mmCIF file with all atom_site columns, C-alpha atoms in Angstrom:
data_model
loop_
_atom_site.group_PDB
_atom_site.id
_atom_site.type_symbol
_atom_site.label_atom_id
_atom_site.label_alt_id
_atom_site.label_comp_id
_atom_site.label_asym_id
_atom_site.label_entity_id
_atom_site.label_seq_id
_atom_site.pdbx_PDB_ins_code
_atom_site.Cartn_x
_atom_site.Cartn_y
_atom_site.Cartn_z
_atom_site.occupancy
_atom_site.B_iso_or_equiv
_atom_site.pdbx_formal_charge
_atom_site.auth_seq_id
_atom_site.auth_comp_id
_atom_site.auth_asym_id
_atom_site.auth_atom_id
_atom_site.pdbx_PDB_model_num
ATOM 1   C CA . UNK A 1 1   ? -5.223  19.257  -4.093  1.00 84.00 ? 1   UNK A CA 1
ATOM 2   C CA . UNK A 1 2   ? -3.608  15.981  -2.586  1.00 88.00 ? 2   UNK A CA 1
ATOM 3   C CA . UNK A 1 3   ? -1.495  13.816  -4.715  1.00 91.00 ? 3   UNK A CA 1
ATOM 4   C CA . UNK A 1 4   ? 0.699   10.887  -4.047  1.00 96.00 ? 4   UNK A CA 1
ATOM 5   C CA . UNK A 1 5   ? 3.559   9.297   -5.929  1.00 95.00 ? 5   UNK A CA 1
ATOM 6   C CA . UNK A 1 6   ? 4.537   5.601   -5.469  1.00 95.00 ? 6   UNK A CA 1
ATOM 7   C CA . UNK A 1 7   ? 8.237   4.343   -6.544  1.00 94.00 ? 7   UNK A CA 1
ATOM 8   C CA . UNK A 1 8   ? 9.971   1.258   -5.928  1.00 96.00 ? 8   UNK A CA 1
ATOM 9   C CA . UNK A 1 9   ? 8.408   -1.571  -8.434  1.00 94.00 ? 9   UNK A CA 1
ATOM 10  C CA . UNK A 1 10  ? 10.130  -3.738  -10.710 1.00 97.00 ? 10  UNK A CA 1
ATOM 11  C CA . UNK A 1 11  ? 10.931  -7.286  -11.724 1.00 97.00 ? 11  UNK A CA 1
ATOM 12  C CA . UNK A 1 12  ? 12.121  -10.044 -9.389  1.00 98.00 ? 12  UNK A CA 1
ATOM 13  C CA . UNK A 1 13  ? 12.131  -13.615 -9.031  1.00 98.00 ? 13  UNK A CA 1
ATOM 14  C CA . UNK A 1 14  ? 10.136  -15.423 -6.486  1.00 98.00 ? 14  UNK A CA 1
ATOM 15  C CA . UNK A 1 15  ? 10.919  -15.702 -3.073  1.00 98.00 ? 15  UNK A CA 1
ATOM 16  C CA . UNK A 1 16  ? 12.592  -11.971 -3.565  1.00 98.00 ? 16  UNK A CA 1
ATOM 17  C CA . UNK A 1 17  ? 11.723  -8.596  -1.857  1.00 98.00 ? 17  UNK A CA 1
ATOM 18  C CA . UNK A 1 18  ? 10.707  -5.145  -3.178  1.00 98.00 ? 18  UNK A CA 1
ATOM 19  C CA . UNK A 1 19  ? 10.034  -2.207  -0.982  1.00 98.00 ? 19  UNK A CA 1
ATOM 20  C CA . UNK A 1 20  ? 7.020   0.182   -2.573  1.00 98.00 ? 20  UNK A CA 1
ATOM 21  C CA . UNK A 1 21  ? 7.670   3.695   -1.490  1.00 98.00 ? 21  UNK A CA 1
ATOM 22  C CA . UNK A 1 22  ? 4.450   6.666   -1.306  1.00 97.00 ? 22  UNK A CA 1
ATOM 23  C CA . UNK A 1 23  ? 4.406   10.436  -1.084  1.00 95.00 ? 23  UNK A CA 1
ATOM 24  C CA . UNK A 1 24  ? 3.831   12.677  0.372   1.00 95.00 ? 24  UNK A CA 1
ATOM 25  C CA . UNK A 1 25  ? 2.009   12.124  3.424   1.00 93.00 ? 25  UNK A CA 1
ATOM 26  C CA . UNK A 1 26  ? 0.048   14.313  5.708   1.00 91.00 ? 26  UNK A CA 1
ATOM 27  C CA . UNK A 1 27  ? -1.533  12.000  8.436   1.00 90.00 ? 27  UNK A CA 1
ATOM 28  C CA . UNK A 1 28  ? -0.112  9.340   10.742  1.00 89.00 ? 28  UNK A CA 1
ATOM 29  C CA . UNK A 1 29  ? -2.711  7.041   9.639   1.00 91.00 ? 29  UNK A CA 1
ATOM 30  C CA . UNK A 1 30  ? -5.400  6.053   7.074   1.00 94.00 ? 30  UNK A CA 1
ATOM 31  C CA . UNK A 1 31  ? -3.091  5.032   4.014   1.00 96.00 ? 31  UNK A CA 1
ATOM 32  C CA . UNK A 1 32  ? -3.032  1.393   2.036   1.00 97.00 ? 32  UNK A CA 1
ATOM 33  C CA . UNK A 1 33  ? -2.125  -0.483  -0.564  1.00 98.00 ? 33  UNK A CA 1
ATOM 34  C CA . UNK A 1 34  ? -4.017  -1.570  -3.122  1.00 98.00 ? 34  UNK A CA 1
ATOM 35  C CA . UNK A 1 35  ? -3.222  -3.947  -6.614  1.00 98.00 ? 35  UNK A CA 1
ATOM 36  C CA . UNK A 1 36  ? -4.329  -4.469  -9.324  1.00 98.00 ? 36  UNK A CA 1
ATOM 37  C CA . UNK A 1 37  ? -3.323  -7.736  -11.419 1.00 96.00 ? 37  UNK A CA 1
ATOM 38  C CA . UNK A 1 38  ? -4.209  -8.368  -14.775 1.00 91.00 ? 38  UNK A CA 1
ATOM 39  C CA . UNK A 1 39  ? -7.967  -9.146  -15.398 1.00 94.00 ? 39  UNK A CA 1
ATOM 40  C CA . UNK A 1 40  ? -8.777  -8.775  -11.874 1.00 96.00 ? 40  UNK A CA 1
ATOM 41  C CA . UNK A 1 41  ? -10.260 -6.346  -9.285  1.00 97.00 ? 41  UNK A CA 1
ATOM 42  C CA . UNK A 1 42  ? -8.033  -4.148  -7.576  1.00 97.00 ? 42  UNK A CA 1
ATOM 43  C CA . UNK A 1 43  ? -8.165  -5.289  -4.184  1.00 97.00 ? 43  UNK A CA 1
ATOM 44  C CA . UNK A 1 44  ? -7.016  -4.488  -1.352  1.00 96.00 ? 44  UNK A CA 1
ATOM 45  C CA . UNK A 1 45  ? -3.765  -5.034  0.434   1.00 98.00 ? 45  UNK A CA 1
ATOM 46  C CA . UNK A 1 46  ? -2.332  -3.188  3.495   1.00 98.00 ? 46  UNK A CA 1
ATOM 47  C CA . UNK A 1 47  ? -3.490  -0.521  5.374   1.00 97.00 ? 47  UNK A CA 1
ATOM 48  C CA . UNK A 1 48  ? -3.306  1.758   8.944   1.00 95.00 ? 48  UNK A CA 1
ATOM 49  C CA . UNK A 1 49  ? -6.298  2.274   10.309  1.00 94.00 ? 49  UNK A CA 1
ATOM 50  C CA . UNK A 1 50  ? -7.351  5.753   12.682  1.00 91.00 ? 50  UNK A CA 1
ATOM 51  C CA . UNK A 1 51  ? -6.178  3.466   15.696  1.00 91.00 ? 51  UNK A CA 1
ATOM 52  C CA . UNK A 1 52  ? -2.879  2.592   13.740  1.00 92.00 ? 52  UNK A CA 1
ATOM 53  C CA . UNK A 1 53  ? -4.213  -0.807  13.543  1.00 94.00 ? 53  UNK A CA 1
ATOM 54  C CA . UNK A 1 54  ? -1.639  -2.703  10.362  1.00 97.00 ? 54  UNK A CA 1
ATOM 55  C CA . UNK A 1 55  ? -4.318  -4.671  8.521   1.00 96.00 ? 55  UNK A CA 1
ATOM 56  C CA . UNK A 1 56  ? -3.041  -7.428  5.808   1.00 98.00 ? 56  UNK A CA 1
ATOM 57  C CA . UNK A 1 57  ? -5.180  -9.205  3.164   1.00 98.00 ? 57  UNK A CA 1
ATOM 58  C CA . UNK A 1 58  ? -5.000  -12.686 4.035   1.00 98.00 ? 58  UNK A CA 1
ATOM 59  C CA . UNK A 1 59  ? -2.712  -13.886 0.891   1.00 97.00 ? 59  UNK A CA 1
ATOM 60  C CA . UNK A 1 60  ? 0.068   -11.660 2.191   1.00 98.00 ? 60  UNK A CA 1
ATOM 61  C CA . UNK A 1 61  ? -0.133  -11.781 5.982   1.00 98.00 ? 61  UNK A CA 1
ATOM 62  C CA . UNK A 1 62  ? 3.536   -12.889 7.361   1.00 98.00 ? 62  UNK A CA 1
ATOM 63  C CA . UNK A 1 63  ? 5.199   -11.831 3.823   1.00 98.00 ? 63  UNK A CA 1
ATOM 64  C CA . UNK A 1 64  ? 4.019   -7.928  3.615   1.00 98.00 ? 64  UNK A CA 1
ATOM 65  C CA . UNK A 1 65  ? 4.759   -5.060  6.278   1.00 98.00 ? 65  UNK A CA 1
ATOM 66  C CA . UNK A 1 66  ? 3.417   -1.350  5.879   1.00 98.00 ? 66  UNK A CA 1
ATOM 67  C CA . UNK A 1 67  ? 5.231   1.189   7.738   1.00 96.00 ? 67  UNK A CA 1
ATOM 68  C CA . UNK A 1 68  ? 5.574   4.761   7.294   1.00 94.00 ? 68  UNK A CA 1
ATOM 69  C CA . UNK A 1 69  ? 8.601   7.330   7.956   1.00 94.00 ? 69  UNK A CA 1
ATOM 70  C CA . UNK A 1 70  ? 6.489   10.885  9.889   1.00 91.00 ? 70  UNK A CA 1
ATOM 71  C CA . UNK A 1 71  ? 10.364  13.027  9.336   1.00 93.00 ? 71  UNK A CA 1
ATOM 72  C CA . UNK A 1 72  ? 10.133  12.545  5.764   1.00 94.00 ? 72  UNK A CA 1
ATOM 73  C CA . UNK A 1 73  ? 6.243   11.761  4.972   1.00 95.00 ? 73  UNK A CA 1
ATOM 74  C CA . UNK A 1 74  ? 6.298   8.214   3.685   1.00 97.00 ? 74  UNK A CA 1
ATOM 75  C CA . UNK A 1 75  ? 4.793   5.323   3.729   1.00 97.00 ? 75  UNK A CA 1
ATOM 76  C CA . UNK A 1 76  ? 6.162   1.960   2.888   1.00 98.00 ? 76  UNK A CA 1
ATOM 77  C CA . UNK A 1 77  ? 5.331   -1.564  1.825   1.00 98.00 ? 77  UNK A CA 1
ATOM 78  C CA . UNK A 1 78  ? 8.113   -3.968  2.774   1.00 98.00 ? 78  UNK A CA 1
ATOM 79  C CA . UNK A 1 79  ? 7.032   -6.978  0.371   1.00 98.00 ? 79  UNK A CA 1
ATOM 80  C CA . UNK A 1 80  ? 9.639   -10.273 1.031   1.00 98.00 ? 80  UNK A CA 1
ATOM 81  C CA . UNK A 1 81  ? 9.200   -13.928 -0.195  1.00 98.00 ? 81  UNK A CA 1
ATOM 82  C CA . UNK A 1 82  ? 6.904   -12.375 -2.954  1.00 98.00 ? 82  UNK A CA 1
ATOM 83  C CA . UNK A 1 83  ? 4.847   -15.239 -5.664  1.00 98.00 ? 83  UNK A CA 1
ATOM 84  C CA . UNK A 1 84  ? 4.520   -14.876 -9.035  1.00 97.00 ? 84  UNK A CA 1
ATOM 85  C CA . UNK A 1 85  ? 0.373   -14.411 -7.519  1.00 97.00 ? 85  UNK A CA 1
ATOM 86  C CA . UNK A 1 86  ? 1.649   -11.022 -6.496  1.00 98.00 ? 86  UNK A CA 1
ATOM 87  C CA . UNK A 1 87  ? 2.119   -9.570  -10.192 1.00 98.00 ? 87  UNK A CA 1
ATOM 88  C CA . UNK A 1 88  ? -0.231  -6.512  -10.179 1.00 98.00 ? 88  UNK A CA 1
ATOM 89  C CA . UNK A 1 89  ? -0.063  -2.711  -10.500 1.00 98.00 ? 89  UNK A CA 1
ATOM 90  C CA . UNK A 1 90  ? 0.527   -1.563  -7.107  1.00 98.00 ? 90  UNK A CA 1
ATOM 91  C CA . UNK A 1 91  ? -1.441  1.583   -5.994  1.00 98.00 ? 91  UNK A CA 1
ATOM 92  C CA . UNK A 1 92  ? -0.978  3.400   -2.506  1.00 98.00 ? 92  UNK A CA 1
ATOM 93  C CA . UNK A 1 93  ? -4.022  5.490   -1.635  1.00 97.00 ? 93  UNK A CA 1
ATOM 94  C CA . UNK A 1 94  ? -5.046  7.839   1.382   1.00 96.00 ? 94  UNK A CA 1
ATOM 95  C CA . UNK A 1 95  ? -7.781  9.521   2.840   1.00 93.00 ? 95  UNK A CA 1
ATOM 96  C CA . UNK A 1 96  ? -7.477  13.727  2.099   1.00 88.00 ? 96  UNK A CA 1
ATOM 97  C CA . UNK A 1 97  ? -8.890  14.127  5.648   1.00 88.00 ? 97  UNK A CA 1
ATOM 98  C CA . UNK A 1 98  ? -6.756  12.261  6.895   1.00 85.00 ? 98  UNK A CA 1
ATOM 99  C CA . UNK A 1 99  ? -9.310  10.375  8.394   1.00 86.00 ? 99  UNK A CA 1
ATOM 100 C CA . UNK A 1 100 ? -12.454 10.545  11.136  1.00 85.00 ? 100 UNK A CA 1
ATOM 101 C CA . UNK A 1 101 ? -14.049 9.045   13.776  1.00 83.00 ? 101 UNK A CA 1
ATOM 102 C CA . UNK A 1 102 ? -16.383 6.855   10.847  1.00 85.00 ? 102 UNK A CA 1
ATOM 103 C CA . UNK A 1 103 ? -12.741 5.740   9.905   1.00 89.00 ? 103 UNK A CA 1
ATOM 104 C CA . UNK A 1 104 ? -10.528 6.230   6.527   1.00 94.00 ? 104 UNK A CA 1
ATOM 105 C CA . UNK A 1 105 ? -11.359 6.928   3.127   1.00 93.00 ? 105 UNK A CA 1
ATOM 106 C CA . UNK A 1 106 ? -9.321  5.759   0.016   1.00 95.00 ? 106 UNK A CA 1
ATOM 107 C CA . UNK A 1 107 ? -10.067 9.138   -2.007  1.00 93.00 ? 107 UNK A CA 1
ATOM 108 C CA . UNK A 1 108 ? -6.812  10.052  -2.887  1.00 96.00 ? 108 UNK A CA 1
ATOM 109 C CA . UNK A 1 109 ? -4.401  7.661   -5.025  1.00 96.00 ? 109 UNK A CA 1
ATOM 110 C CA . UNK A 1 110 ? -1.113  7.247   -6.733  1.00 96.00 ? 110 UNK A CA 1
ATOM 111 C CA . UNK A 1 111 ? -0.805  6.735   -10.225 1.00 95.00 ? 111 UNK A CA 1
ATOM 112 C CA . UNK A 1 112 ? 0.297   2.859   -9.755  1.00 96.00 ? 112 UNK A CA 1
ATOM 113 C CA . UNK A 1 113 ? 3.849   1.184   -10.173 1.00 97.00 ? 113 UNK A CA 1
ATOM 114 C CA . UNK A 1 114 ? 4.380   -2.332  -11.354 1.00 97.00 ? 114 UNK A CA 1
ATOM 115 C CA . UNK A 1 115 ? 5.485   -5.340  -9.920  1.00 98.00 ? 115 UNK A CA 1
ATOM 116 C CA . UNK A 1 116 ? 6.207   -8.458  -11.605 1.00 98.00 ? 116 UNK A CA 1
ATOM 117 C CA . UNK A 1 117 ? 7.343   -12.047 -10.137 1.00 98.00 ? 117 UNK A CA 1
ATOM 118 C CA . UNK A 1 118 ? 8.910   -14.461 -11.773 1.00 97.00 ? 118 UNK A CA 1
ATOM 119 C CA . UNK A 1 119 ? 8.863   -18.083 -11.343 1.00 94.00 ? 119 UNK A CA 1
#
């Protein structure tokens, strides 16, 4: 059974950078972000699509950056001039197929890691 683990959240002050870290991978596409913040919807916030298409929720197109490392089986959100808007649990998430033709599936997720900004 497919797992991931994320790592990299913490506490920072705006206009600061984080770098979310999730593992391990076992496609070259078809894994996302996600959050969560408090009282809210998770929604969604990064992903590669089947095509490798990088797709960015509007709120943090310019500041985010998903990326993945194939050698080690990671994937990566790059998060830089962060808002105290982008407090949430952070969840990556991936598609145990690894994806199809119909496109990806979030059915496989990581347990979450936090990030807070500070004003």
């Amino acid at each position: 059974q497919r797992h991931l683990v994320e790592s990299g959240g913490g506490s920072v002050q705006a206009g600061g950078s984080l770098r979310l870290s999730c593992g391990p991978t076992w496609s070259l596409y078809c894994m996302a972000w996600f959050r969560q913040a408090p009282g809210k919807e998770r929604e969604w916030v990064a992903f590669i699509e089947t095509d490798f298409t990088r797709n960015y929720t509007a709120s943090v197109k310019g500041r985010f950056f998903i990326s993945q490392d194939s050698a080690k089986n990671i994937f990566f959100l790059d998060m830089n001039n962060l808002k105290p808007e982008d407090t949430a649990q952070y969840y990556c998430a991936a598609d145990a197929n690894g994806g199809s033709t119909y496109g990806c599936e979030w059915d496989v997720w990581g347990q979450g890691t936090q990030v807070i900004v500070s004003s």
